[in-house]
Structures are given as structure tokens and as C-alpha cells.
Amino acid sequence: GQQLNQSPQSMFIQEGEDVSMNCTSSSIFNTWLWYKQDPGEGPVLLIALYKAGELTSNGRLTAQFGITRKDSFLNISASIPSDVGIYFCAGQPIGNTGKLIFGQGTTLQVKP
Amino acid sequence: DAGVIQSPRHEVTEMGQEVTLRCKPISGHDYLFWYRQTMMRGLELLIYFNNNVPIDDSGMPEDRFSAKMPNASFSTLKIQPSEPRDSAVYFCASSKTMWTSDSTDTQYFGPGTRLTVL
């Protein structure tokens, strides 16, 4: 089946540092989404991307929909302790009925 | 809106027992999704409904799993009999439409039910 490769699997950084994570797919997607999951909670939508090449920001977060439509990245600038959590990419493959495929997640830890 | 509501938040049961998980979607959302999250397999879609009708249950692991949506504001996921390998966090999500054409169409997740089968 279709899969998303998300990397890195985990990151441990110092407060104030910038963070970058990405997702790649073997097939073309027409939507990319980035979610954050806090411990004991469900994923919460951070950014949604709908067009190839689209670059969207949400505060300190910036995400881009790759030109090839097979990848996306998420950047977090000037990280703070509350950025800790698991970040998931999700995509909607072209031709799919709209079901989302999720990456395996990137666990982010921020050291104050 | 209160968001997607799930109950219980935690469930501990013994192998062989029946387990029922409940979900109340966001009002006005026509689509409801059940996901399972494990360390090994990540987030997996089990089944989704449109206007209370099951559309795709290809992700349901086996016949021990069943889901119903008797009305627009309530859905259940039942496991009978439960097994230790069913231990996971089960999420319910809802959305207005299936096509994520803009941000309002994306799926919103509930807090999940952590199921432990001993």
C-alpha cells in the first residue's frame, strides 16, 4: 500500500534552535497536512497545503508542498519547550477517495 | 463547538471481553473516521462513515471489530472478543467533507481512547 516516509524519527534540540522535518512518498499527493500530537491527546492540525509549490506559515511554523507533489517539509523556527510532541505528516493521494495516509511521526524534544 | 468527544478515555479489560468505544463527532460534520494508533504501525484508518453509512471498512483488522453509526451524532467501535494485540489508542475524527479542498475540510481528531487488553 501507499506509505509515507517521515524523517527524522526523533530530534533532541536546544531551545531557540530551528527544526526541520520532512515527508516523502512514492506516489503523487494532492494534499499535505501537518499535525502535532501532545501526550495523551489526539493529533491537532497545524498546517494544510493544497497546491504544489505552496509555502504556508502559521506563526513560527512554515511548511511547503513539494514541486514534485511527492514531498513536504515542516520547519519550526526558534523552538520553545511547548513545541515538544510528535509531529505527523499526512497526505491525500491523487485518485484516492480522500482517505489520509499518515507518516510514522517525528518526536521532538526541546531542552530549555 | 466542543470538538470530537470520545469515551472512555482509558479502558482496561481482560482478554475475551467485549469492548465498546464511543464517539460524538463535531456537529455538522458528515464524515466520521475511526483510527488505531500503535508504536509499530502508527496511525491506521479502520473505517469511515458518510452520513451514517459505512463507506470503507477495508482497514478493519478482522471480524472481531465492528463499527456502527446509528445517527449523525454518535458512533461506536466494538471489539468482541478482545485480544492483547488490540491494545492501542483508538481515535475518532470527523470532517465536513471528504475532499480536503480547504482547511475547513480537514479531519479533526478526538482525544482518543487508550485500550489495554490484559
Tab-separated table of C-alpha atoms in Angstrom:
chain	number	residue	atom	x	y	z
A	1	GLY	CA	0.000	0.000	0.000
A	2	GLN	CA	0.925	3.634	-0.132
A	3	GLN	CA	3.319	4.796	2.528
A	4	LEU	CA	4.876	7.998	3.701
A	5	ASN	CA	8.479	8.152	4.814
A	6	GLN	CA	8.882	10.738	7.545
A	7	SER	CA	12.258	11.810	8.890
A	8	PRO	CA	13.893	12.206	11.205
A	9	GLN	CA	12.265	9.745	13.553
A	10	SER	CA	13.252	11.848	16.562
A	11	MET	CA	15.061	15.059	17.395
A	12	PHE	CA	16.514	16.437	20.594
A	13	ILE	CA	17.371	20.110	20.315
A	14	GLN	CA	18.186	23.148	22.396
A	15	GLU	CA	15.570	25.829	22.971
A	16	GLY	CA	15.902	28.544	20.363
A	17	GLU	CA	17.142	26.272	17.606
A	18	ASP	CA	15.344	25.822	14.313
A	19	VAL	CA	13.876	22.436	13.386
A	20	SER	CA	13.212	20.826	10.040
A	21	MET	CA	11.419	17.593	9.226
A	22	ASN	CA	10.123	16.132	6.001
A	23	CYS	CA	7.950	13.519	4.382
A	24	THR	CA	8.327	11.762	1.071
A	25	SER	CA	6.063	9.500	-0.881
A	26	SER	CA	6.490	7.165	-3.820
A	27	SER	CA	3.220	8.419	-5.302
A	28	ILE	CA	1.751	11.822	-6.049
A	29	PHE	CA	-0.342	13.535	-3.390
A	30	ASN	CA	-2.838	16.344	-3.900
A	31	THR	CA	-2.907	17.416	-0.263
A	32	TRP	CA	-0.333	17.538	2.503
A	33	LEU	CA	-1.173	18.117	6.134
A	34	TRP	CA	0.969	18.521	9.215
A	35	TYR	CA	-0.356	17.548	12.647
A	36	LYS	CA	1.063	17.786	16.155
A	37	GLN	CA	0.179	15.296	18.864
A	38	ASP	CA	0.723	16.066	22.537
A	39	PRO	CA	0.963	13.214	25.042
A	40	GLY	CA	-2.443	11.738	25.785
A	41	GLU	CA	-4.180	13.793	23.126
A	42	GLY	CA	-5.276	13.414	19.536
A	43	PRO	CA	-3.421	14.964	16.589
A	44	VAL	CA	-4.143	18.657	16.044
A	45	LEU	CA	-3.891	20.202	12.590
A	46	LEU	CA	-1.053	22.728	12.218
A	47	ILE	CA	-0.850	23.484	8.514
A	48	ALA	CA	-2.666	22.316	5.385
A	49	LEU	CA	-1.198	22.509	1.867
A	50	TYR	CA	-3.234	22.088	-1.319
A	51	LYS	CA	-1.052	23.185	-4.249
A	52	ALA	CA	2.346	22.079	-5.498
A	53	GLY	CA	4.949	24.630	-4.509
A	54	GLU	CA	2.694	26.200	-1.894
A	55	LEU	CA	4.512	27.682	1.080
A	56	THR	CA	2.381	28.362	4.141
A	57	SER	CA	3.209	29.759	7.554
A	58	ASN	CA	1.467	29.502	10.893
A	59	GLY	CA	3.369	31.573	13.436
A	60	ARG	CA	6.813	30.040	13.831
A	61	LEU	CA	5.837	27.104	11.620
A	62	THR	CA	6.388	27.010	7.885
A	63	ALA	CA	5.508	24.156	5.571
A	64	GLN	CA	5.868	23.598	1.850
A	65	PHE	CA	4.198	21.331	-0.672
A	66	GLY	CA	6.970	19.953	-2.886
A	67	ILE	CA	7.006	20.746	-6.598
A	68	THR	CA	7.051	17.053	-7.483
A	69	ARG	CA	3.951	16.570	-5.262
A	70	LYS	CA	5.757	13.693	-3.598
A	71	ASP	CA	7.180	15.508	-0.619
A	72	SER	CA	6.634	18.161	2.015
A	73	PHE	CA	8.650	19.733	4.786
A	74	LEU	CA	7.854	21.460	8.045
A	75	ASN	CA	10.135	23.997	9.681
A	76	ILE	CA	9.851	25.321	13.210
A	77	SER	CA	11.855	28.431	13.969
A	78	ALA	CA	13.177	29.461	17.374
A	79	SER	CA	11.884	26.373	19.161
A	80	ILE	CA	10.398	26.644	22.645
A	81	PRO	CA	9.688	23.958	25.246
A	82	SER	CA	5.989	23.734	24.334
A	83	ASP	CA	6.963	22.586	20.840
A	84	VAL	CA	7.640	19.186	22.387
A	85	GLY	CA	5.469	16.465	20.904
A	86	ILE	CA	5.073	14.174	17.937
A	87	TYR	CA	4.667	15.745	14.514
A	88	PHE	CA	2.889	13.798	11.802
A	89	CYS	CA	2.664	14.439	8.131
A	90	ALA	CA	-0.408	13.193	6.320
A	91	GLY	CA	-1.280	13.137	2.674
A	92	GLN	CA	-4.185	12.506	0.387
A	93	PRO	CA	-3.047	10.526	-2.666
A	94	ILE	CA	-4.378	11.511	-6.081
A	95	GLY	CA	-7.215	9.303	-7.154
A	96	ASN	CA	-7.895	8.313	-3.587
A	97	THR	CA	-11.354	8.740	-2.132
A	98	GLY	CA	-9.963	11.257	0.300
A	99	LYS	CA	-8.504	8.933	2.889
A	100	LEU	CA	-5.414	10.278	4.602
A	101	ILE	CA	-2.146	8.374	4.761
A	102	PHE	CA	-0.015	9.212	7.813
A	103	GLY	CA	3.725	9.245	8.295
A	104	GLN	CA	5.301	7.476	11.244
A	105	GLY	CA	5.878	10.725	13.126
A	106	THR	CA	8.826	12.804	14.331
A	107	THR	CA	9.280	13.025	18.087
A	108	LEU	CA	10.633	16.412	19.094
A	109	GLN	CA	12.228	17.111	22.431
A	110	VAL	CA	13.362	20.613	23.355
A	111	LYS	CA	15.881	21.230	26.094
A	112	PRO	CA	15.315	24.529	27.933
B	1	ASP	CA	-18.147	23.547	19.490
B	2	ALA	CA	-16.678	21.076	21.986
B	3	GLY	CA	-14.797	19.201	19.309
B	4	VAL	CA	-14.853	15.457	18.796
B	5	ILE	CA	-15.752	13.693	22.030
B	6	GLN	CA	-14.632	10.168	22.822
B	7	SER	CA	-15.357	7.897	25.747
B	8	PRO	CA	-13.988	6.311	27.733
B	9	ARG	CA	-10.547	7.932	27.738
B	10	HIS	CA	-8.998	4.799	29.184
B	11	GLU	CA	-10.199	1.207	29.131
B	12	VAL	CA	-8.536	-1.778	30.729
B	13	THR	CA	-10.109	-5.150	30.122
B	14	GLU	CA	-9.287	-8.809	30.087
B	15	MET	CA	-8.812	-10.924	27.013
B	16	GLY	CA	-12.085	-12.245	25.704
B	17	GLN	CA	-14.202	-9.393	26.992
B	18	GLU	CA	-16.287	-7.149	24.763
B	19	VAL	CA	-15.105	-3.563	24.433
B	20	THR	CA	-17.190	-0.648	23.151
B	21	LEU	CA	-15.651	2.691	22.266
B	22	ARG	CA	-17.837	5.734	21.694
B	23	CYS	CA	-17.551	8.869	19.628
B	24	LYS	CA	-19.529	12.062	19.154
B	25	PRO	CA	-18.396	13.956	16.044
B	26	ILE	CA	-18.425	17.709	15.595
B	27	SER	CA	-21.924	18.911	14.806
B	28	GLY	CA	-22.433	19.403	11.086
B	29	HIS	CA	-19.641	17.069	10.058
B	30	ASP	CA	-20.845	14.425	7.624
B	31	TYR	CA	-17.782	12.196	7.768
B	32	LEU	CA	-16.581	10.152	10.710
B	33	PHE	CA	-13.363	8.166	10.858
B	34	TRP	CA	-12.017	5.564	13.268
B	35	TYR	CA	-8.232	5.213	13.550
B	36	ARG	CA	-5.948	2.983	15.574
B	37	GLN	CA	-2.511	4.125	16.725
B	38	THR	CA	0.274	1.785	17.821
B	39	MET	CA	4.007	2.203	18.096
B	40	MET	CA	4.606	-0.438	15.462
B	41	ARG	CA	2.085	0.593	12.840
B	42	GLY	CA	1.468	4.281	13.545
B	43	LEU	CA	-1.942	5.724	12.670
B	44	GLU	CA	-4.138	3.388	10.667
B	45	LEU	CA	-7.588	4.131	9.290
B	46	LEU	CA	-10.010	1.398	10.313
B	47	ILE	CA	-13.306	2.568	8.843
B	48	TYR	CA	-15.117	5.736	7.837
B	49	PHE	CA	-18.749	6.768	7.515
B	50	ASN	CA	-20.528	9.296	5.349
B	51	ASN	CA	-23.940	10.438	6.540
B	52	ASN	CA	-24.035	7.499	8.960
B	53	VAL	CA	-23.333	4.935	6.242
B	54	PRO	CA	-20.099	2.887	6.341
B	55	ILE	CA	-18.166	3.634	3.158
B	56	ASP	CA	-14.846	1.860	3.533
B	57	ASP	CA	-14.092	-0.734	6.193
B	58	SER	CA	-11.055	-2.210	4.477
B	59	GLY	CA	-8.885	-1.219	7.421
B	60	MET	CA	-10.854	-3.206	9.972
B	61	PRO	CA	-8.437	-5.892	11.167
B	62	GLU	CA	-10.867	-8.788	11.375
B	63	ASP	CA	-14.389	-9.838	12.139
B	64	ARG	CA	-13.908	-9.206	15.829
B	65	PHE	CA	-14.115	-5.497	15.020
B	66	SER	CA	-17.386	-3.808	14.136
B	67	ALA	CA	-18.497	-0.182	13.909
B	68	LYS	CA	-21.876	1.460	13.778
B	69	MET	CA	-23.233	4.954	13.378
B	70	PRO	CA	-26.929	4.928	14.303
B	71	ASN	CA	-27.261	8.706	13.922
B	72	ALA	CA	-25.284	11.784	12.945
B	73	SER	CA	-24.061	12.450	16.457
B	74	PHE	CA	-22.939	9.047	17.658
B	75	SER	CA	-20.732	6.167	16.594
B	76	THR	CA	-19.377	3.057	18.286
B	77	LEU	CA	-16.436	0.783	17.634
B	78	LYS	CA	-16.823	-2.639	19.186
B	79	ILE	CA	-14.269	-5.384	19.682
B	80	GLN	CA	-15.619	-8.805	20.577
B	81	PRO	CA	-13.795	-10.782	21.817
B	82	SER	CA	-10.843	-8.546	22.648
B	83	GLU	CA	-7.240	-9.767	22.479
B	84	PRO	CA	-3.995	-8.350	23.915
B	85	ARG	CA	-2.838	-7.349	20.428
B	86	ASP	CA	-5.809	-4.978	20.227
B	87	SER	CA	-4.148	-2.776	22.839
B	88	ALA	CA	-3.708	0.645	21.238
B	89	VAL	CA	-5.055	4.171	21.211
B	90	TYR	CA	-8.228	4.453	19.166
B	91	PHE	CA	-9.057	7.831	17.675
B	92	CYS	CA	-12.251	9.118	16.209
B	93	ALA	CA	-12.100	12.021	13.759
B	94	SER	CA	-14.710	13.950	11.806
B	95	SER	CA	-14.808	16.311	8.847
B	96	LYS	CA	-17.346	18.289	6.846
B	97	THR	CA	-16.457	16.749	3.526
B	98	MET	CA	-14.129	14.115	2.141
B	99	TRP	CA	-12.158	16.336	-0.201
B	100	THR	CA	-9.614	18.446	1.598
B	101	SER	CA	-10.096	21.433	-0.697
B	102	ASP	CA	-9.548	23.928	2.092
B	103	SER	CA	-8.672	23.967	5.732
B	104	THR	CA	-12.260	23.609	6.907
B	105	ASP	CA	-12.467	20.267	5.161
B	106	THR	CA	-9.713	18.583	7.082
B	107	GLN	CA	-10.200	15.989	9.751
B	108	TYR	CA	-10.397	16.955	13.402
B	109	PHE	CA	-9.396	14.330	15.930
B	110	GLY	CA	-10.814	13.436	19.307
B	111	PRO	CA	-8.582	12.861	22.353
B	112	GLY	CA	-8.569	9.099	21.845
B	113	THR	CA	-9.333	6.036	23.945
B	114	ARG	CA	-6.347	4.159	25.314
B	115	LEU	CA	-7.278	0.487	25.329
B	116	THR	CA	-5.309	-2.095	27.284
B	117	VAL	CA	-6.271	-5.746	26.946
B	118	LEU	CA	-4.654	-7.965	29.555
